[in-house]
mmCIF file of C-alpha atoms (C1' of nucleotides) in Angstrom:
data_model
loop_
_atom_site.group_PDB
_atom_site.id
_atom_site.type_symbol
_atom_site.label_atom_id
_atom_site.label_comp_id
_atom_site.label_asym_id
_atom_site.label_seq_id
_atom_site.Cartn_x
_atom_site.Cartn_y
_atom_site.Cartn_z
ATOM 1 C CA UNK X 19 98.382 166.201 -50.479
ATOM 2 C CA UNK X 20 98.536 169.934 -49.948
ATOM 3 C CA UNK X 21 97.663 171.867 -47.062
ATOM 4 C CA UNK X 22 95.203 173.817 -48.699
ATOM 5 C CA UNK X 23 91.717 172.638 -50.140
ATOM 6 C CA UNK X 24 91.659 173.161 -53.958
ATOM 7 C CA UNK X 25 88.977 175.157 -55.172
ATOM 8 C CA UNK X 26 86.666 172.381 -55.998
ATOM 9 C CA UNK X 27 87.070 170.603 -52.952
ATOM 10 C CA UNK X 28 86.620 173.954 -51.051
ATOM 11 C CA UNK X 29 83.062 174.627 -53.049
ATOM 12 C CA UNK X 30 81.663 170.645 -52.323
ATOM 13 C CA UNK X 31 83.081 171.432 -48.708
ATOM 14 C CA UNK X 32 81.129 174.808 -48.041
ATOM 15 C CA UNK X 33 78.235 173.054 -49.720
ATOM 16 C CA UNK X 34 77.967 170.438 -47.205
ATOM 17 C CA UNK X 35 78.570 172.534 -44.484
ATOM 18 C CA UNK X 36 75.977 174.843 -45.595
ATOM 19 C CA UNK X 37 73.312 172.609 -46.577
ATOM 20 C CA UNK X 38 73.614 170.739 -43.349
ATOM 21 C CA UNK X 39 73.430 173.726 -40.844
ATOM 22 C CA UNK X 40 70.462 175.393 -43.059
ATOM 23 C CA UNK X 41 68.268 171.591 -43.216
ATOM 24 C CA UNK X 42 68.819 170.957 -39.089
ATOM 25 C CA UNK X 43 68.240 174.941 -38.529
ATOM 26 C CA UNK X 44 64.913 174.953 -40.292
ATOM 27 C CA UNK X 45 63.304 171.374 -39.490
ATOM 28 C CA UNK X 46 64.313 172.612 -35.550
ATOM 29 C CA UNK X 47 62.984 175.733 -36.071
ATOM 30 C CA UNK X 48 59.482 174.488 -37.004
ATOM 31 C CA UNK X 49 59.451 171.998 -34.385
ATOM 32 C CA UNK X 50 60.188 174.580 -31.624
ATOM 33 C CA UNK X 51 57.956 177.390 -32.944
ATOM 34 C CA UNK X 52 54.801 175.259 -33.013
ATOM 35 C CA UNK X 53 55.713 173.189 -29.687
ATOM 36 C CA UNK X 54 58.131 174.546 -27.968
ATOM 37 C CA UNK X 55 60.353 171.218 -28.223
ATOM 38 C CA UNK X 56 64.025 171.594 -29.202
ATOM 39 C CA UNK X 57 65.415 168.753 -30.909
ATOM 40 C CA UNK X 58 66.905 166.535 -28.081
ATOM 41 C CA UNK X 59 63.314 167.033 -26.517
ATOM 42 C CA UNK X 60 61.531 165.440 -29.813
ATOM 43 C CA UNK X 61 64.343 162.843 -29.772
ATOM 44 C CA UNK X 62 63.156 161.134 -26.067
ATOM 45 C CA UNK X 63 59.670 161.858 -26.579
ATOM 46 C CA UNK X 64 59.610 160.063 -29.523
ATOM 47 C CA UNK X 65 61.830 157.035 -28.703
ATOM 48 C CA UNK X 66 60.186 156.847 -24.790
ATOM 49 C CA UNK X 67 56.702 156.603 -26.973
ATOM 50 C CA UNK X 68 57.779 154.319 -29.875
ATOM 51 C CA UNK X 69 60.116 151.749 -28.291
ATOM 52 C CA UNK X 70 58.631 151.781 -24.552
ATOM 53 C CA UNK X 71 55.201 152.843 -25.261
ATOM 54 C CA UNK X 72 55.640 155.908 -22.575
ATOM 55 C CA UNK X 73 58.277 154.460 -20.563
ATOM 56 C CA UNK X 74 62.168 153.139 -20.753
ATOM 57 C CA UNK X 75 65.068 152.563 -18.542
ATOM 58 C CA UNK X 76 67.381 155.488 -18.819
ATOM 59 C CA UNK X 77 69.981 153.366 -19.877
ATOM 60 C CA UNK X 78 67.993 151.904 -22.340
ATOM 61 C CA UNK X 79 67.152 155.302 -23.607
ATOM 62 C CA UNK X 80 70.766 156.315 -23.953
ATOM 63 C CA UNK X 81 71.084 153.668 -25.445
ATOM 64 C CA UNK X 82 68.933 154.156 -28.258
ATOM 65 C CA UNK X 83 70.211 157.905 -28.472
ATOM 66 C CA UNK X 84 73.961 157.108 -28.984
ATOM 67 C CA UNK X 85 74.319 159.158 -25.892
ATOM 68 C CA UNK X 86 76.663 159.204 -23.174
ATOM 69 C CA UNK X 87 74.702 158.654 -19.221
ATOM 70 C CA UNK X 88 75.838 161.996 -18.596
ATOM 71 C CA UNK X 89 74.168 163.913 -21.629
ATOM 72 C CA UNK X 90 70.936 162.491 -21.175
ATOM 73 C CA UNK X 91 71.093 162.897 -17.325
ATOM 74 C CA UNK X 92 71.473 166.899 -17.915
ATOM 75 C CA UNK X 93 68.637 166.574 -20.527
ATOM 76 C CA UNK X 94 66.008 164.587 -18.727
ATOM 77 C CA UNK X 95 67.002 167.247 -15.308
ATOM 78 C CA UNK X 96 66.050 169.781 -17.630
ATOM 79 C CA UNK X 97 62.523 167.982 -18.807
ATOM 80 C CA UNK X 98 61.375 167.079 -15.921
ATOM 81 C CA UNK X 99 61.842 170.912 -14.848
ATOM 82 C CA UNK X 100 59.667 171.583 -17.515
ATOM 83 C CA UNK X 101 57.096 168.950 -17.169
ATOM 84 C CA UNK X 102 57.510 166.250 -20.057
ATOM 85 C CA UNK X 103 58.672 163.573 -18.287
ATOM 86 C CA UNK X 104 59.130 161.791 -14.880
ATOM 87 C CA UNK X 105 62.149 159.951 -13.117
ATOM 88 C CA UNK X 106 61.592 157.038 -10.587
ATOM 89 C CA UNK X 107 64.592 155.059 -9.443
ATOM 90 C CA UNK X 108 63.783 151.502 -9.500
ATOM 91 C CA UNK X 109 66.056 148.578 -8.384
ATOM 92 C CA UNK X 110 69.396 148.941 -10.426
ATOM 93 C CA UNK X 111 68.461 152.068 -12.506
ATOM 94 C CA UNK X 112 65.678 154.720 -12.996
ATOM 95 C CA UNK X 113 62.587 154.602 -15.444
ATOM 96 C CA UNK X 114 62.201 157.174 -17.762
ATOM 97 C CA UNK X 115 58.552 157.851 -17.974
ATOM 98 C CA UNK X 116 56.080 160.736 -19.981
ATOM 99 C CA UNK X 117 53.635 162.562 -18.570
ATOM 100 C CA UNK X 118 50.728 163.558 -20.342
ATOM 101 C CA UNK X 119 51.633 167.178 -20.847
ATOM 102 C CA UNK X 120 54.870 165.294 -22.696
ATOM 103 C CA UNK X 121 52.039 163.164 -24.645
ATOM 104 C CA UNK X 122 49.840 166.039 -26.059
ATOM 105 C CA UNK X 123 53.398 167.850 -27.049
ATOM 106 C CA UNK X 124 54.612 165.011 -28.667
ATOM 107 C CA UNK X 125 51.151 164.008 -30.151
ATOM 108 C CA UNK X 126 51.177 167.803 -31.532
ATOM 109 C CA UNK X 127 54.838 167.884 -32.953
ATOM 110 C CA UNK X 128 54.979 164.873 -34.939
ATOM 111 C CA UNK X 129 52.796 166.010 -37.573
ATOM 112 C CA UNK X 130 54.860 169.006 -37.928
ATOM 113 C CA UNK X 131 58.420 167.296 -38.080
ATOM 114 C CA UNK X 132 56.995 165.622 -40.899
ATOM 115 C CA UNK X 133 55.760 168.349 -42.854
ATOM 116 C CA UNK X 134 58.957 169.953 -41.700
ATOM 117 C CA UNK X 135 61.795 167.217 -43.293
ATOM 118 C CA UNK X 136 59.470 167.122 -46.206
ATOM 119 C CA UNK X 137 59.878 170.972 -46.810
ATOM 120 C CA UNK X 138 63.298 170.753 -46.106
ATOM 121 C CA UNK X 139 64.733 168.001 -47.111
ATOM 122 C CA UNK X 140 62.648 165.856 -48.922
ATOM 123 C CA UNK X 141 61.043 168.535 -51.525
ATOM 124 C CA UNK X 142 63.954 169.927 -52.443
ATOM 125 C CA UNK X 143 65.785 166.659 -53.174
ATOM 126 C CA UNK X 144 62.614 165.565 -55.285
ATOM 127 C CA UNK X 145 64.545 165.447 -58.312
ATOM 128 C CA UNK X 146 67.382 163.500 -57.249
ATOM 129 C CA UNK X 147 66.823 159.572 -57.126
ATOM 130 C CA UNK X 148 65.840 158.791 -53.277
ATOM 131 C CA UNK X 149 67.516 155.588 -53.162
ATOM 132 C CA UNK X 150 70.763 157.231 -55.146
ATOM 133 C CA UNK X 151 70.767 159.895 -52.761
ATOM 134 C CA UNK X 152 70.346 157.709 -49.192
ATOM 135 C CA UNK X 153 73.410 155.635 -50.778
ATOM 136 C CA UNK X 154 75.497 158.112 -51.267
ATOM 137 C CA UNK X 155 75.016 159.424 -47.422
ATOM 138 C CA UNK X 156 75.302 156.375 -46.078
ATOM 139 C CA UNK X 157 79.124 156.203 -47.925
ATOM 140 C CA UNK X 158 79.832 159.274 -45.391
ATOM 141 C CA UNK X 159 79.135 156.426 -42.354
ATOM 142 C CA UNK X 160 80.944 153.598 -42.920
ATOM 143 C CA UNK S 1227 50.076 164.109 -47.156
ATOM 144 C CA UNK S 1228 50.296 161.453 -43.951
ATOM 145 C CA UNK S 1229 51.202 162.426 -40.881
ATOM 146 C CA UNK S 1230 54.309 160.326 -41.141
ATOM 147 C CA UNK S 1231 57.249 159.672 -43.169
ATOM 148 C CA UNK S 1232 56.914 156.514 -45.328
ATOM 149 C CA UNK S 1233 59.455 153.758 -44.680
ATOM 150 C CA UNK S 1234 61.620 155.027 -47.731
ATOM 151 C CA UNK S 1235 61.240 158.898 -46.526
ATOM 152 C CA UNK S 1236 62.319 158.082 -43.345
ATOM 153 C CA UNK S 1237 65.383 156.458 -44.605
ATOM 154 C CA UNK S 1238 66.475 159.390 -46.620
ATOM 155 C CA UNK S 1239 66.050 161.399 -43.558
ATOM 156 C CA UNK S 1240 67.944 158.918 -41.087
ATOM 157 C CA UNK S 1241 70.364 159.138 -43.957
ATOM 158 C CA UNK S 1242 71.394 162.115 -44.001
ATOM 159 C CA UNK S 1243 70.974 163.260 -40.699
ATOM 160 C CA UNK S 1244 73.616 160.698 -39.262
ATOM 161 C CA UNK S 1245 75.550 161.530 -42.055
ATOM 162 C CA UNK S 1246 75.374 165.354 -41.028
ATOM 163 C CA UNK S 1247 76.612 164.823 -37.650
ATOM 164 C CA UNK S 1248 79.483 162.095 -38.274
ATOM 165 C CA UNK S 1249 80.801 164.431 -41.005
ATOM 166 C CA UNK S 1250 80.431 167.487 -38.103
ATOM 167 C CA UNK S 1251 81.695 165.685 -35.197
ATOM 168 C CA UNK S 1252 84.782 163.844 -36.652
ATOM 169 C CA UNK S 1253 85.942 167.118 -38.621
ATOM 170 C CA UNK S 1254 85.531 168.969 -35.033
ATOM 171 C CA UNK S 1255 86.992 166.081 -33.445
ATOM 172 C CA UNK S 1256 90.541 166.167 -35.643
ATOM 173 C CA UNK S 1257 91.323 170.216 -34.901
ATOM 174 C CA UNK S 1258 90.046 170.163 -31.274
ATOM 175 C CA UNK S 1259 92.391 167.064 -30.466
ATOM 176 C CA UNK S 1260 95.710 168.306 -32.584
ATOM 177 C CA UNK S 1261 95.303 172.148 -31.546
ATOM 178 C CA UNK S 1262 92.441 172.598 -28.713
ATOM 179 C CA UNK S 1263 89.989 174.789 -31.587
ATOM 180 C CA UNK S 1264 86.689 174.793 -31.850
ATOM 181 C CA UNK S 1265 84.741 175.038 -34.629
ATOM 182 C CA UNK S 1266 83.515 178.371 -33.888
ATOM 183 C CA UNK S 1267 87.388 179.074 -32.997
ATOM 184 C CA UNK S 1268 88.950 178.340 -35.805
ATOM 185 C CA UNK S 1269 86.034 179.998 -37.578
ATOM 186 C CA UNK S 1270 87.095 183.018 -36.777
ATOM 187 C CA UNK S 1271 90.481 182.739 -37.097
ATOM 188 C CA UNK S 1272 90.826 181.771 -40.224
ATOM 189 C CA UNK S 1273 88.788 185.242 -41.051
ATOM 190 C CA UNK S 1274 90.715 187.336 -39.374
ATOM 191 C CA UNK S 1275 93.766 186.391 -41.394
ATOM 192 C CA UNK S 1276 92.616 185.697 -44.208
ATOM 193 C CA UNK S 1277 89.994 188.555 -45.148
ATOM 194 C CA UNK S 1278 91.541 191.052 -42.926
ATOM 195 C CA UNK S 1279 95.641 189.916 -42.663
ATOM 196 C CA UNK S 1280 95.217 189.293 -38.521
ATOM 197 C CA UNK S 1281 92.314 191.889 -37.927
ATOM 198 C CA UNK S 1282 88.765 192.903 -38.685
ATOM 199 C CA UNK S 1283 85.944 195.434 -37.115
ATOM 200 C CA UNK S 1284 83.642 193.157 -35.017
ATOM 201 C CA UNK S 1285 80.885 193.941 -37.508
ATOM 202 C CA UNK S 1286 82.709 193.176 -40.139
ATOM 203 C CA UNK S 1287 83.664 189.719 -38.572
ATOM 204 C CA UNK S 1288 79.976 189.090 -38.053
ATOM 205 C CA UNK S 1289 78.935 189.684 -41.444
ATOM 206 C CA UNK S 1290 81.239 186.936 -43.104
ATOM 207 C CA UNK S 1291 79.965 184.077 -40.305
ATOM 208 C CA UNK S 1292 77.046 185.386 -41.079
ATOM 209 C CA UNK S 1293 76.171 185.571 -37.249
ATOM 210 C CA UNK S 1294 74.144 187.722 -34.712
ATOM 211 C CA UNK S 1295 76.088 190.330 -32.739
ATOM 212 C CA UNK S 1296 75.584 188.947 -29.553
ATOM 213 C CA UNK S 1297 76.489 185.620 -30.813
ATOM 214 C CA UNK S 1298 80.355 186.866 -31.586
ATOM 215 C CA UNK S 1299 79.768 188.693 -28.603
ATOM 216 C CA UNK S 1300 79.764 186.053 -26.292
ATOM 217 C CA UNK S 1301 82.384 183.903 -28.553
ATOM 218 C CA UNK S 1302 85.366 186.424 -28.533
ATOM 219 C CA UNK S 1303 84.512 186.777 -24.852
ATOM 220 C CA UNK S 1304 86.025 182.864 -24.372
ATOM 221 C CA UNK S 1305 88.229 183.425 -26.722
ATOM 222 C CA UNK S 1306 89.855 186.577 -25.421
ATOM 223 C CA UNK S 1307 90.175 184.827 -22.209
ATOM 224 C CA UNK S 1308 92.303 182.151 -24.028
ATOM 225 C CA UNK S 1309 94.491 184.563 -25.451
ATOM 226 C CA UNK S 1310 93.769 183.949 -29.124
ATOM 227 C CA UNK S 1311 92.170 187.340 -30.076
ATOM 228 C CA UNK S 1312 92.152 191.140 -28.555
ATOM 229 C CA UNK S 1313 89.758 193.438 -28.644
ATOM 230 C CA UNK S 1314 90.264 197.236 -29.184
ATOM 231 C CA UNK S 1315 87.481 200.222 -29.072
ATOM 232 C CA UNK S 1316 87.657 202.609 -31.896
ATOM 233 C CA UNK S 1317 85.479 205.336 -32.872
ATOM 234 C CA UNK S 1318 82.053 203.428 -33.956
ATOM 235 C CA UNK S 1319 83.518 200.233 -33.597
ATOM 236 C CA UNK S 1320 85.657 197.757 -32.647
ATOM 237 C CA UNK S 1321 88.779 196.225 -34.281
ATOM 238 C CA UNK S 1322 89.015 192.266 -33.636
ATOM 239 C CA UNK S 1323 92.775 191.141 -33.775
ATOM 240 C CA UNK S 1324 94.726 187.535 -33.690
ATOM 241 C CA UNK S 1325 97.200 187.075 -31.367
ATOM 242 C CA UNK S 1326 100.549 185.444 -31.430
ATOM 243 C CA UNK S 1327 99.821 182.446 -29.997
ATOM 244 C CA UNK S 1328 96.460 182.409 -31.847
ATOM 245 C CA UNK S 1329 98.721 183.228 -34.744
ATOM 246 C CA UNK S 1330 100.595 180.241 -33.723
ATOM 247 C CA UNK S 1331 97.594 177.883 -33.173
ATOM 248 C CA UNK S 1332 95.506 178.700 -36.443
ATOM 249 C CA UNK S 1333 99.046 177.654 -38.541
ATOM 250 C CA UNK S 1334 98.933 174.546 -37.117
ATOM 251 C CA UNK S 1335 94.748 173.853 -37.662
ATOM 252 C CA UNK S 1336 94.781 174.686 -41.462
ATOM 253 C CA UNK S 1337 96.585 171.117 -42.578
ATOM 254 C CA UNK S 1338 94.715 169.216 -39.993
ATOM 255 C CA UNK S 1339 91.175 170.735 -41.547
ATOM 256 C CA UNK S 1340 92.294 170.355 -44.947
ATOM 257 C CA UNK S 1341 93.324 166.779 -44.494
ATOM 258 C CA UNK S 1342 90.515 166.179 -42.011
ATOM 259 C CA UNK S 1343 87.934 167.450 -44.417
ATOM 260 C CA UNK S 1344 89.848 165.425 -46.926
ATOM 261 C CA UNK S 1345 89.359 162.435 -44.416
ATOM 262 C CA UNK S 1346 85.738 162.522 -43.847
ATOM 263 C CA UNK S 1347 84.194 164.232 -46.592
ATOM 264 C CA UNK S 1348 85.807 164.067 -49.877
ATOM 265 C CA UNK S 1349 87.335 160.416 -49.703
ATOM 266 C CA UNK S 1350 84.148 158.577 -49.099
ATOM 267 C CA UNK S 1351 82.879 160.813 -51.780
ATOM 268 C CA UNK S 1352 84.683 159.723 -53.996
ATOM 269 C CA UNK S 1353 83.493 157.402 -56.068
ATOM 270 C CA UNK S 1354 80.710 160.588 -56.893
ATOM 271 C CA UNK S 1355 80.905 163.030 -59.302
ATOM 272 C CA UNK S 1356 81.909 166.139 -57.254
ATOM 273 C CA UNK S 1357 80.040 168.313 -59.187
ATOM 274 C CA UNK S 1358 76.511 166.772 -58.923
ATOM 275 C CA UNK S 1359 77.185 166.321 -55.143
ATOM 276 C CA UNK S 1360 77.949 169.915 -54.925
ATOM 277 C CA UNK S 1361 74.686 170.577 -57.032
ATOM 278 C CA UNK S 1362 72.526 168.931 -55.082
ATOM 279 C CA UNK S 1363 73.361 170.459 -52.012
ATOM 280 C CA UNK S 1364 73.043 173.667 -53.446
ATOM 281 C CA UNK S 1365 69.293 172.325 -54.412
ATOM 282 C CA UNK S 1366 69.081 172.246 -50.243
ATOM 283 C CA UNK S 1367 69.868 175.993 -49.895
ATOM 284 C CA UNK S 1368 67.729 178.180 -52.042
ATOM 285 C "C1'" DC C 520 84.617 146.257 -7.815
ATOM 286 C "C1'" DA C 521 81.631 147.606 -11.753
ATOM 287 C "C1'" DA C 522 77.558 149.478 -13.713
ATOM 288 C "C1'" DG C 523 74.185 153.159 -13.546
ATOM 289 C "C1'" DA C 524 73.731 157.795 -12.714
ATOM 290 C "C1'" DT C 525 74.786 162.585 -11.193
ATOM 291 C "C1'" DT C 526 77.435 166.786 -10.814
ATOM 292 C "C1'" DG C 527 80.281 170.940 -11.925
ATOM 293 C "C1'" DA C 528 82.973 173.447 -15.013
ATOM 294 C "C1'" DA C 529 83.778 175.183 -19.481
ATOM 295 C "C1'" DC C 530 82.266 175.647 -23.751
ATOM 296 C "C1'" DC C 531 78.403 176.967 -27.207
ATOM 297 C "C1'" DC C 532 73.869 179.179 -28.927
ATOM 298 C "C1'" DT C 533 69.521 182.122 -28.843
ATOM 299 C "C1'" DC C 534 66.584 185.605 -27.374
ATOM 300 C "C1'" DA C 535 65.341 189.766 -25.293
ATOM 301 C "C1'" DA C 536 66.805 193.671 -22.802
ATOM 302 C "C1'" DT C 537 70.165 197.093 -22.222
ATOM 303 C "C1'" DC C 538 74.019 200.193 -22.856
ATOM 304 C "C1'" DT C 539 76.663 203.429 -25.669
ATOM 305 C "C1'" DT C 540 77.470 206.793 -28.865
ATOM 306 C "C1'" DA C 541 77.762 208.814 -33.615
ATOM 307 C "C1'" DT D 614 67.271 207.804 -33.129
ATOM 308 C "C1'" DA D 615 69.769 204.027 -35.074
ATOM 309 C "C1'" DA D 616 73.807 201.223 -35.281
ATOM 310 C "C1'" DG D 617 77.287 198.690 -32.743
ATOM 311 C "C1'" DA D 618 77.989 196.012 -28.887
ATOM 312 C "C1'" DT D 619 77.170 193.772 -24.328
ATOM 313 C "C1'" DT D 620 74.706 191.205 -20.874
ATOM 314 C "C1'" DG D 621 71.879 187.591 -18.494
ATOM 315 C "C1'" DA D 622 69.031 183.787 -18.587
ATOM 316 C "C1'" DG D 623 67.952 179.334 -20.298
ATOM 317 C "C1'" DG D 624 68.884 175.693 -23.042
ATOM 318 C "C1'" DG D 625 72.507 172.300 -25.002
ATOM 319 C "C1'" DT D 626 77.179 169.447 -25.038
ATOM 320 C "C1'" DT D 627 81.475 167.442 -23.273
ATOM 321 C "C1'" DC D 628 84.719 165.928 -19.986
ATOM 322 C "C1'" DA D 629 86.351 164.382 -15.721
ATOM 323 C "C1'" DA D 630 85.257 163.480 -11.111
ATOM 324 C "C1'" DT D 631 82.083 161.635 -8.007
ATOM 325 C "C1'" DC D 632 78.251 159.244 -5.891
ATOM 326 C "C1'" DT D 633 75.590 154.942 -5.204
ATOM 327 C "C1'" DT D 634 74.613 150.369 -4.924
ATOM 328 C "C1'" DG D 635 74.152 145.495 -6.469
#
DNA sequence: CAAGATTGAACCCTCAATCTTA
DNA sequence: TAAGATTGAGGGTTCAATCTTG
């Protein structure tokens, strides 16, 4: 009811805030030194692979990203510039489609963003009880 | 070993990486719609007054964010242009000061963190011990 | 009109190259 | 030279305004 954080709440605070910059830092830094893939770009190549098998309506794919149209529309300019995907306006919307260079990038980071939330995440949480643990996040959600 | 998380890893992951950016966005969300702040904003702020009473060298500044040069480079840039800091050369340096109005607009952020952080952190914590929530993020940072 | 999509501006972040000066 | 700082380019995010078209 103050205006101040006590000193407790202040140390759980910088905790959090410190633990979650440091995990999405580090998994996104593995991902983007072995591949080259930031972590929006892992994002659609994995969901365009695993829910359309290559391919998805845009809208769909926003969708599925909790993204506004106008986030992914800056993304996807910015991968097709760089060769991972392809855009073809159909009737009442566009399909979202990979190319193969986006397949053998995809194909090659996977491996790594497991080995990566493992490291990161999963290792050093190994003494904590998973299920206790995903609970308590999910309190944070609701 | 696999090349992908198991059903139970990949919940812990989903888990806390939703819970990561919920927490993020909705504290960011508070103090940018009550006072126009960013995170990095009132960052920065909040150091300037409160290790250095309204001013700090640069380096200084960049040492307790624990940031790159060019990175507070660029930031007091935008934020000069708003009128919440100045900038002044001195011999091998450069002194970072708070404005009035930024004076102004940092007063009013520090309840709506505190109660924000309260909001979206702490309360759905609650019903955890704070103390093993703080350890276990701790277990995330070494 | 309404849904799908794009655009531009302003903000933010990183990296590498450069400038400045003690 | 080495430390402090800036700059520019390329990515990322948000918001509001604007196409486009069924």
């Amino acid at each position: 009811v103050t205006d101040r954080l006590s000193d407790d709440e202040q140390l759980l605070w910088r905790a959090w805030k410190h633990a979650a910059e440091q995990v999405r830092e580090r998994v996104a830094a593995d991902i983007r030194g072995s591949t080259g893939l930031s972590d929006p770009d892992f994002g659609i190549l994995t969901r365009l692979v695993d829910l359309g098998d290559g391919a998805l309506r845009q809208n769909e794919l926003a969708a599925s990203m909790h993204w506004h149209r106008s986030r992914l529309s800056h993304q996807l300019t910015r991968m097709q510039e760089r060769g991972l995907v392809a855009r073809e306006t159909v009737r009442g919307g566009v399909i979202v489609t990979i190319t193969p260079a986006g397949r053998v990038t995809i194909d090659r980071a996977r491996p790594v963003h497991a080995a990566a939330v493992r490291a990161h995440l999963l290792e050093p949480l190994s003494r904590f009880d998973r299920a206790d643990v995903t609970e308590m996040l999910a309190a944070l959600t609701r």
